[in-house]
Amino acid sequence: MAHISDLLAAGRTCSFEFFPPKTDEAARALEQTIAELAPLDPSFVSVTYGAGGSTRERTRDVVINIERNLGITAMAHLTCVGHTRAQLDSLLDEYKAAGVSNILALAGDPILDDDGVVADSDFEFAMELVELIKEKGDFSIGVAAHPEGHPRSEDLYSDRRHLADKLNVADFAITQFFFEAEPYLRLVEGLSAFGCTKPVLPGIMPVTNAAQVVRFAQLAGAEFPPHLADRFDAIADDGDAVRALGVELASELCQRLLDEGAPGLHFYTLNRSTATREIAANLGLGDASPAGA
Ligand SMILES: Cc1cc2nc3c(=O)[nH]c(=O)nc-3n(C[C@H](O)[C@H](O)[C@H](O)COP(=O)(O)OP(=O)(O)OC[C@H]3O[C@@H](n4cnc5c(N)ncnc54)[C@H](O)[C@@H]3O)c2cc1C
């Protein structure tokens, strides 16, 4: 399938992120979601990977199934912490044999053993996985970026420097979600100060449930700005109004990012299509030229 680096070189991309379903019912729901999003003509979709390998086979099977049966370019997320080199080698070989050519190379969160001690691992940082994949050849490699700094970072400067190092070898980055354009714009500016101009796709998470997003944001090191939290608090009892405000704010954010020159939009769908489709409609996406390329 297409290399995402080539798609990015050709114009703006529009992409959707899914997680691998655990049950047959969830698998059917994901199929339905993908069918509902297909008219938006995604440039690619991506499928998450459970840290430590908990979804190893499921992620692989969903990625291969999407490419083979739906003809949509699919990127496999892959984490390295808690893995041996041999485990990752063999999974990458399986992807290569299946024709999957896009990998999002991640560290993953530290894996603790039964005594709460960090388990042995051949890998510590995503950069080591990026290098392993590069050695294999034939893959387009994405990495994670954190506009407001990774929660484990000592400071923003060193986080940006490590990201620039990863991007020197990898092809593009996708960001953690954020709620206002400024952190993203500062990230791109910070990377260019290190001489790094590789594409950085903004990750968009529409708010459909304010309490859930506050929890996700705390885990991801993203600030849910108080003035936005106040607007959601004021309508907290009205689920439909919360969803409508979430779609309105995400649409405004996407438009600003596109106006500022973002190379595309990557939507965290949580395996549902409605909010993403509404944002796409607000932006006028959905024909053969996604994101107005
Ligand atoms: C778009 C996206 C998709 C994701 N998908 C998944 C998924 O599918 N599954 C999953 O489990 N997790 C996923 N994550 C979460 C990610 O695995 C975690 O944030 C993880 O804690 C860090 O991963 P990383 O790849 O950013 O790590 P790294 O790039 O290794 O960075 C981790 C921390 O180490 C620092 N660092 C990096 N290199 C060095 C160095 N040489 N010396 C010292 N410090 C260094 C960084 O500044 C940062 O603070 C995703 C995140 C994003 C943004």
Tab-separated table of C-alpha atoms and ligand atoms in Angstrom:
chain	number	residue	atom	x	y	z
A	1	MET	CA	0.000	0.000	0.000
A	2	ALA	CA	0.991	3.665	-0.298
A	3	HIS	CA	3.721	5.085	1.911
A	4	ILE	CA	2.275	7.831	4.116
A	5	SER	CA	5.406	9.893	3.489
A	6	ASP	CA	4.457	9.897	-0.228
A	7	LEU	CA	0.838	10.834	0.547
A	8	LEU	CA	2.073	13.761	2.672
A	9	ALA	CA	4.436	14.864	-0.073
A	10	ALA	CA	1.488	14.910	-2.515
A	11	GLY	CA	-0.826	17.123	-0.437
A	12	ARG	CA	-2.856	17.387	2.745
A	13	THR	CA	-3.992	14.151	4.346
A	14	CYS	CA	-7.068	13.237	6.360
A	15	SER	CA	-6.758	10.179	8.616
A	16	PHE	CA	-8.654	8.285	11.296
A	17	GLU	CA	-7.383	6.374	14.320
A	18	PHE	CA	-9.085	3.225	15.649
A	19	PHE	CA	-8.357	0.760	18.427
A	20	PRO	CA	-8.551	-3.016	17.831
A	21	PRO	CA	-11.932	-4.372	18.965
A	22	LYS	CA	-12.053	-7.004	21.728
A	23	THR	CA	-15.326	-8.740	20.901
A	24	ASP	CA	-17.223	-9.809	17.778
A	25	GLU	CA	-19.836	-7.164	18.521
A	26	ALA	CA	-17.157	-4.446	18.805
A	27	ALA	CA	-15.624	-5.702	15.549
A	28	ARG	CA	-18.982	-5.299	13.788
A	29	ALA	CA	-19.321	-1.780	15.238
A	30	LEU	CA	-15.850	-0.875	13.934
A	31	GLU	CA	-16.753	-2.227	10.484
A	32	GLN	CA	-19.830	0.010	10.522
A	33	THR	CA	-17.746	3.023	11.640
A	34	ILE	CA	-15.227	2.485	8.848
A	35	ALA	CA	-18.066	2.164	6.310
A	36	GLU	CA	-19.543	5.460	7.565
A	37	LEU	CA	-16.179	7.226	7.346
A	38	ALA	CA	-15.196	5.773	3.946
A	39	PRO	CA	-17.063	8.492	1.951
A	40	LEU	CA	-14.621	11.003	3.472
A	41	ASP	CA	-11.981	9.215	1.395
A	42	PRO	CA	-9.356	8.913	4.156
A	43	SER	CA	-5.730	9.137	3.055
A	44	PHE	CA	-4.989	6.438	5.638
A	45	VAL	CA	-6.256	4.999	8.903
A	46	SER	CA	-4.245	3.817	11.893
A	47	VAL	CA	-4.771	1.097	14.503
A	48	THR	CA	-3.444	1.365	18.066
A	49	TYR	CA	-1.331	-1.269	19.846
A	50	GLY	CA	-1.749	-2.304	23.492
A	51	ALA	CA	1.392	-1.390	25.450
A	52	GLY	CA	3.606	-4.414	26.090
A	53	GLY	CA	2.010	-6.316	23.196
A	54	SER	CA	-1.435	-6.966	24.685
A	55	THR	CA	-3.093	-6.462	21.258
A	56	ARG	CA	-0.232	-7.769	19.122
A	57	GLU	CA	-2.319	-10.181	17.005
A	58	ARG	CA	-5.496	-8.088	17.039
A	59	THR	CA	-3.737	-4.933	15.825
A	60	ARG	CA	-1.953	-6.890	13.114
A	61	ASP	CA	-5.143	-8.625	11.948
A	62	VAL	CA	-7.200	-5.398	11.840
A	63	VAL	CA	-4.476	-3.557	9.877
A	64	ILE	CA	-4.061	-6.380	7.353
A	65	ASN	CA	-7.834	-6.811	7.027
A	66	ILE	CA	-8.396	-3.084	6.327
A	67	GLU	CA	-5.717	-3.048	3.630
A	68	ARG	CA	-6.688	-6.336	1.972
A	69	ASN	CA	-10.454	-6.161	2.147
A	70	LEU	CA	-11.206	-2.441	2.107
A	71	GLY	CA	-8.281	-1.180	0.033
A	72	ILE	CA	-7.535	1.622	2.530
A	73	THR	CA	-3.915	2.350	3.502
A	74	ALA	CA	-3.548	1.333	7.167
A	75	MET	CA	-0.746	2.164	9.600
A	76	ALA	CA	0.065	-0.167	12.490
A	77	HIS	CA	0.988	1.441	15.817
A	78	LEU	CA	3.816	-0.472	17.511
A	79	THR	CA	5.374	0.036	20.950
A	80	CYS	CA	8.814	-1.212	21.951
A	81	VAL	CA	9.048	-0.968	25.767
A	82	GLY	CA	8.571	-4.416	27.351
A	83	HIS	CA	9.496	-6.192	24.110
A	84	THR	CA	12.558	-8.119	23.023
A	85	ARG	CA	14.245	-7.286	19.760
A	86	ALA	CA	13.311	-10.738	18.431
A	87	GLN	CA	9.597	-10.138	19.117
A	88	LEU	CA	9.600	-6.846	17.222
A	89	ASP	CA	11.736	-8.264	14.431
A	90	SER	CA	9.268	-11.055	13.792
A	91	LEU	CA	6.201	-8.780	13.918
A	92	LEU	CA	7.850	-6.373	11.459
A	93	ASP	CA	8.633	-9.330	9.191
A	94	GLU	CA	4.969	-10.348	9.295
A	95	TYR	CA	3.911	-6.823	8.333
A	96	LYS	CA	6.450	-6.742	5.530
A	97	ALA	CA	5.250	-10.091	4.179
A	98	ALA	CA	1.644	-8.846	4.272
A	99	GLY	CA	2.559	-5.686	2.353
A	100	VAL	CA	1.899	-3.331	5.288
A	101	SER	CA	4.337	-0.472	4.840
A	102	ASN	CA	3.462	2.148	7.466
A	103	ILE	CA	4.355	1.899	11.161
A	104	LEU	CA	3.861	4.420	13.980
A	105	ALA	CA	6.933	3.749	16.148
A	106	LEU	CA	6.244	4.379	19.842
A	107	ALA	CA	7.926	3.739	23.150
A	108	GLY	CA	4.699	2.875	25.023
A	109	ASP	CA	4.365	3.395	28.734
A	110	PRO	CA	6.695	1.508	31.101
A	111	ILE	CA	5.518	-2.050	31.811
A	112	LEU	CA	5.500	-3.053	35.502
A	113	ASP	CA	5.915	-6.653	36.649
A	114	ASP	CA	3.733	-8.260	39.363
A	115	ASP	CA	5.864	-6.586	42.053
A	116	GLY	CA	5.391	-3.137	40.534
A	117	VAL	CA	8.974	-3.053	39.227
A	118	VAL	CA	9.675	-1.886	35.657
A	119	ALA	CA	9.971	-5.109	33.616
A	120	ASP	CA	13.135	-5.940	31.648
A	121	SER	CA	13.105	-4.655	28.085
A	122	ASP	CA	15.517	-4.488	25.175
A	123	PHE	CA	14.140	-0.991	24.489
A	124	GLU	CA	13.728	2.230	26.446
A	125	PHE	CA	12.867	4.956	23.905
A	126	ALA	CA	10.902	5.134	20.651
A	127	MET	CA	14.071	6.188	18.807
A	128	GLU	CA	15.470	2.649	19.205
A	129	LEU	CA	12.375	1.227	17.460
A	130	VAL	CA	12.605	3.875	14.723
A	131	GLU	CA	16.174	2.707	14.054
A	132	LEU	CA	15.171	-0.963	14.051
A	133	ILE	CA	12.380	-0.293	11.516
A	134	LYS	CA	14.696	1.826	9.380
A	135	GLU	CA	17.184	-1.076	9.224
A	136	LYS	CA	14.378	-3.288	7.872
A	137	GLY	CA	13.799	-0.867	4.969
A	138	ASP	CA	10.586	-0.437	2.965
A	139	PHE	CA	8.571	1.173	5.785
A	140	SER	CA	7.331	4.728	6.097
A	141	ILE	CA	7.831	5.586	9.774
A	142	GLY	CA	5.721	7.891	11.950
A	143	VAL	CA	6.444	8.940	15.535
A	144	ALA	CA	4.478	10.509	18.403
A	145	ALA	CA	4.770	14.199	19.271
A	146	HIS	CA	3.527	15.955	22.396
A	147	PRO	CA	2.761	19.658	21.790
A	148	GLU	CA	2.676	20.419	25.518
A	149	GLY	CA	5.598	18.118	26.327
A	150	HIS	CA	5.484	14.426	27.221
A	151	PRO	CA	4.385	13.897	30.847
A	152	ARG	CA	7.707	12.103	31.608
A	153	SER	CA	9.845	14.898	30.105
A	154	GLU	CA	12.240	16.861	32.257
A	155	ASP	CA	11.486	20.025	30.275
A	156	LEU	CA	9.959	21.122	26.989
A	157	TYR	CA	13.324	21.909	25.375
A	158	SER	CA	14.734	18.395	25.844
A	159	ASP	CA	11.407	16.843	24.761
A	160	ARG	CA	11.523	18.861	21.507
A	161	ARG	CA	15.173	17.907	20.988
A	162	HIS	CA	14.402	14.179	21.385
A	163	LEU	CA	11.496	14.573	18.942
A	164	ALA	CA	13.707	16.351	16.409
A	165	ASP	CA	16.221	13.473	16.753
A	166	LYS	CA	13.453	10.929	16.068
A	167	LEU	CA	12.244	12.932	13.075
A	168	ASN	CA	15.726	13.058	11.605
A	169	VAL	CA	15.289	9.324	10.979
A	170	ALA	CA	11.477	8.966	10.796
A	171	ASP	CA	9.236	10.485	8.099
A	172	PHE	CA	6.491	12.311	9.982
A	173	ALA	CA	4.912	12.795	13.410
A	174	ILE	CA	1.369	12.682	14.761
A	175	THR	CA	0.598	14.722	17.857
A	176	GLN	CA	-1.155	13.940	21.073
A	177	PHE	CA	-4.506	15.773	21.111
A	178	PHE	CA	-4.728	19.399	22.239
A	179	PHE	CA	-7.571	21.891	22.423
A	180	GLU	CA	-6.233	25.187	21.069
A	181	ALA	CA	-3.905	25.768	18.108
A	182	GLU	CA	-1.093	27.520	20.003
A	183	PRO	CA	0.636	24.452	21.523
A	184	TYR	CA	0.740	22.848	18.052
A	185	LEU	CA	2.074	25.998	16.384
A	186	ARG	CA	4.752	26.358	19.088
A	187	LEU	CA	5.750	22.717	18.573
A	188	VAL	CA	6.230	23.196	14.824
A	189	GLU	CA	8.185	26.397	15.467
A	190	GLY	CA	10.323	24.662	18.131
A	191	LEU	CA	11.157	21.820	15.735
A	192	SER	CA	12.129	24.208	12.962
A	193	ALA	CA	14.536	25.861	15.406
A	194	PHE	CA	16.290	22.455	15.450
A	195	GLY	CA	16.291	22.451	11.640
A	196	CYS	CA	13.468	19.885	11.524
A	197	THR	CA	10.727	20.505	8.957
A	198	LYS	CA	9.238	17.013	8.579
A	199	PRO	CA	5.401	16.982	8.539
A	200	VAL	CA	3.675	17.012	11.942
A	201	LEU	CA	0.024	15.925	11.740
A	202	PRO	CA	-2.187	17.429	14.436
A	203	GLY	CA	-4.200	14.827	16.392
A	204	ILE	CA	-7.819	15.945	16.880
A	205	MET	CA	-10.026	14.614	19.688
A	206	PRO	CA	-13.560	16.038	19.507
A	207	VAL	CA	-15.059	16.450	23.001
A	208	THR	CA	-18.238	14.383	23.188
A	209	ASN	CA	-18.070	13.733	26.931
A	210	ALA	CA	-16.367	16.489	28.921
A	211	ALA	CA	-15.552	14.374	32.024
A	212	GLN	CA	-13.915	11.662	29.886
A	213	VAL	CA	-11.822	14.172	27.976
A	214	VAL	CA	-10.584	15.841	31.177
A	215	ARG	CA	-9.415	12.381	32.340
A	216	PHE	CA	-7.729	11.588	28.994
A	217	ALA	CA	-6.090	15.032	28.957
A	218	GLN	CA	-4.601	14.528	32.434
A	219	LEU	CA	-3.076	11.200	31.350
A	220	ALA	CA	-1.753	12.661	28.087
A	221	GLY	CA	-0.235	15.812	29.560
A	222	ALA	CA	-2.612	18.065	27.580
A	223	GLU	CA	-4.215	21.068	29.226
A	224	PHE	CA	-8.008	21.318	28.981
A	225	PRO	CA	-8.139	25.144	29.044
A	226	PRO	CA	-10.239	26.464	31.968
A	227	HIS	CA	-12.228	28.858	29.754
A	228	LEU	CA	-13.324	25.888	27.607
A	229	ALA	CA	-13.986	23.728	30.683
A	230	ASP	CA	-16.310	26.526	31.960
A	231	ARG	CA	-18.302	26.442	28.714
A	232	PHE	CA	-18.758	22.674	29.018
A	233	ASP	CA	-19.589	22.936	32.741
A	234	ALA	CA	-22.393	25.385	31.961
A	235	ILE	CA	-24.175	22.753	29.795
A	236	ALA	CA	-22.976	19.609	31.604
A	237	ASP	CA	-26.529	18.256	32.095
A	238	ASP	CA	-27.352	18.374	28.393
A	239	GLY	CA	-25.468	15.622	26.535
A	240	ASP	CA	-26.577	16.834	23.084
A	241	ALA	CA	-25.406	20.392	23.796
A	242	VAL	CA	-22.022	19.071	25.045
A	243	ARG	CA	-21.569	17.100	21.833
A	244	ALA	CA	-22.605	20.049	19.661
A	245	LEU	CA	-20.155	22.372	21.447
A	246	GLY	CA	-17.398	19.741	21.133
A	247	VAL	CA	-17.966	19.498	17.373
A	248	GLU	CA	-18.124	23.297	16.987
A	249	LEU	CA	-14.837	23.830	18.886
A	250	ALA	CA	-13.033	20.993	17.088
A	251	SER	CA	-14.207	22.366	13.717
A	252	GLU	CA	-12.851	25.826	14.587
A	253	LEU	CA	-9.565	24.289	15.743
A	254	CYS	CA	-9.220	22.245	12.530
A	255	GLN	CA	-9.943	25.262	10.328
A	256	ARG	CA	-7.317	27.342	12.154
A	257	LEU	CA	-4.750	24.518	11.853
A	258	LEU	CA	-5.393	24.198	8.111
A	259	ASP	CA	-5.199	27.992	7.699
A	260	GLU	CA	-1.834	27.907	9.516
A	261	GLY	CA	-0.521	25.285	7.088
A	262	ALA	CA	-0.956	21.969	8.958
A	263	PRO	CA	-0.097	19.087	6.580
A	264	GLY	CA	-3.387	17.291	7.336
A	265	LEU	CA	-5.718	16.248	10.142
A	266	HIS	CA	-5.608	13.007	12.156
A	267	PHE	CA	-8.829	12.234	14.058
A	268	TYR	CA	-8.954	10.161	17.245
A	269	THR	CA	-12.310	8.493	16.511
A	270	LEU	CA	-12.624	6.181	19.559
A	271	ASN	CA	-14.147	3.804	16.956
A	272	ARG	CA	-17.161	6.081	16.409
A	273	SER	CA	-17.907	8.144	13.329
A	274	THR	CA	-20.534	10.771	14.143
A	275	ALA	CA	-18.436	13.614	15.583
A	276	THR	CA	-15.725	13.170	12.947
A	277	ARG	CA	-18.308	13.224	10.132
A	278	GLU	CA	-19.906	16.369	11.541
A	279	ILE	CA	-16.537	18.139	11.757
A	280	ALA	CA	-15.688	17.038	8.213
A	281	ALA	CA	-19.022	18.444	6.993
A	282	ASN	CA	-18.333	21.764	8.759
A	283	LEU	CA	-14.927	21.914	7.060
A	284	GLY	CA	-16.332	20.955	3.652
A	285	LEU	CA	-14.213	17.771	3.478
A	286	GLY	CA	-15.387	14.557	1.961
A	287	ASP	CA	-14.749	14.644	-1.733
A	288	ALA	CA	-11.694	13.316	-3.514
A	289	SER	CA	-9.512	16.127	-2.173
A	290	PRO	CA	-9.479	15.599	1.615
A	291	ALA	CA	-8.782	18.621	3.791
A	292	GLY	CA	-8.997	20.884	0.794
A	293	ALA	CA	-5.720	19.746	-0.733
B	1	LIG	C1	-0.284	9.806	17.989
B	1	LIG	C2	-0.011	8.903	19.186
B	1	LIG	C3	-0.356	7.556	19.128
B	1	LIG	C4	-0.100	6.718	20.207
B	1	LIG	N1	-0.461	5.396	20.095
B	1	LIG	C5	-0.193	4.555	21.110
B	1	LIG	C6	-0.504	3.143	21.004
B	1	LIG	O1	-1.026	2.682	19.990
B	1	LIG	N2	-0.190	2.341	22.047
B	1	LIG	C7	0.406	2.825	23.188
B	1	LIG	O2	0.654	2.031	24.097
B	1	LIG	N3	0.699	4.134	23.329
B	1	LIG	C8	0.419	5.009	22.318
B	1	LIG	N4	0.752	6.336	22.441
B	1	LIG	C9	1.311	6.823	23.713
B	1	LIG	C10	2.851	6.651	23.821
B	1	LIG	O3	3.224	5.313	23.701
B	1	LIG	C11	3.240	7.188	25.203
B	1	LIG	O4	3.074	8.597	25.252
B	1	LIG	C12	4.626	6.804	25.688
B	1	LIG	O5	4.713	7.113	27.088
B	1	LIG	C13	5.767	7.593	25.012
B	1	LIG	O6	5.887	7.227	23.741
B	1	LIG	P1	6.836	8.047	22.718
B	1	LIG	O7	6.837	7.238	21.498
B	1	LIG	O8	6.433	9.474	22.690
B	1	LIG	O9	8.235	7.910	23.514
B	1	LIG	P2	9.686	8.583	23.381
B	1	LIG	O10	9.854	9.301	22.102
B	1	LIG	O11	10.674	7.522	23.682
B	1	LIG	O12	9.622	9.646	24.546
B	1	LIG	C14	9.251	9.276	25.878
B	1	LIG	C15	9.908	10.254	26.854
B	1	LIG	O13	11.328	10.025	26.857
B	1	LIG	C16	12.031	11.218	26.481
B	1	LIG	N5	13.175	10.784	25.683
B	1	LIG	C17	13.156	10.366	24.393
B	1	LIG	N6	14.416	10.010	24.007
B	1	LIG	C18	15.215	10.197	25.078
B	1	LIG	C19	16.615	10.021	25.327
B	1	LIG	N7	17.437	9.559	24.375
B	1	LIG	N8	17.114	10.327	26.561
B	1	LIG	C20	16.274	10.802	27.550
B	1	LIG	N9	14.945	10.995	27.364
B	1	LIG	C21	14.424	10.697	26.152
B	1	LIG	C22	11.012	12.057	25.715
B	1	LIG	O14	11.338	13.446	25.757
B	1	LIG	C23	9.736	11.732	26.481
B	1	LIG	O15	9.670	12.458	27.662
B	1	LIG	C24	0.493	7.228	21.397
B	1	LIG	C25	0.830	8.588	21.468
B	1	LIG	C26	0.580	9.425	20.381
B	1	LIG	C27	0.930	10.890	20.466
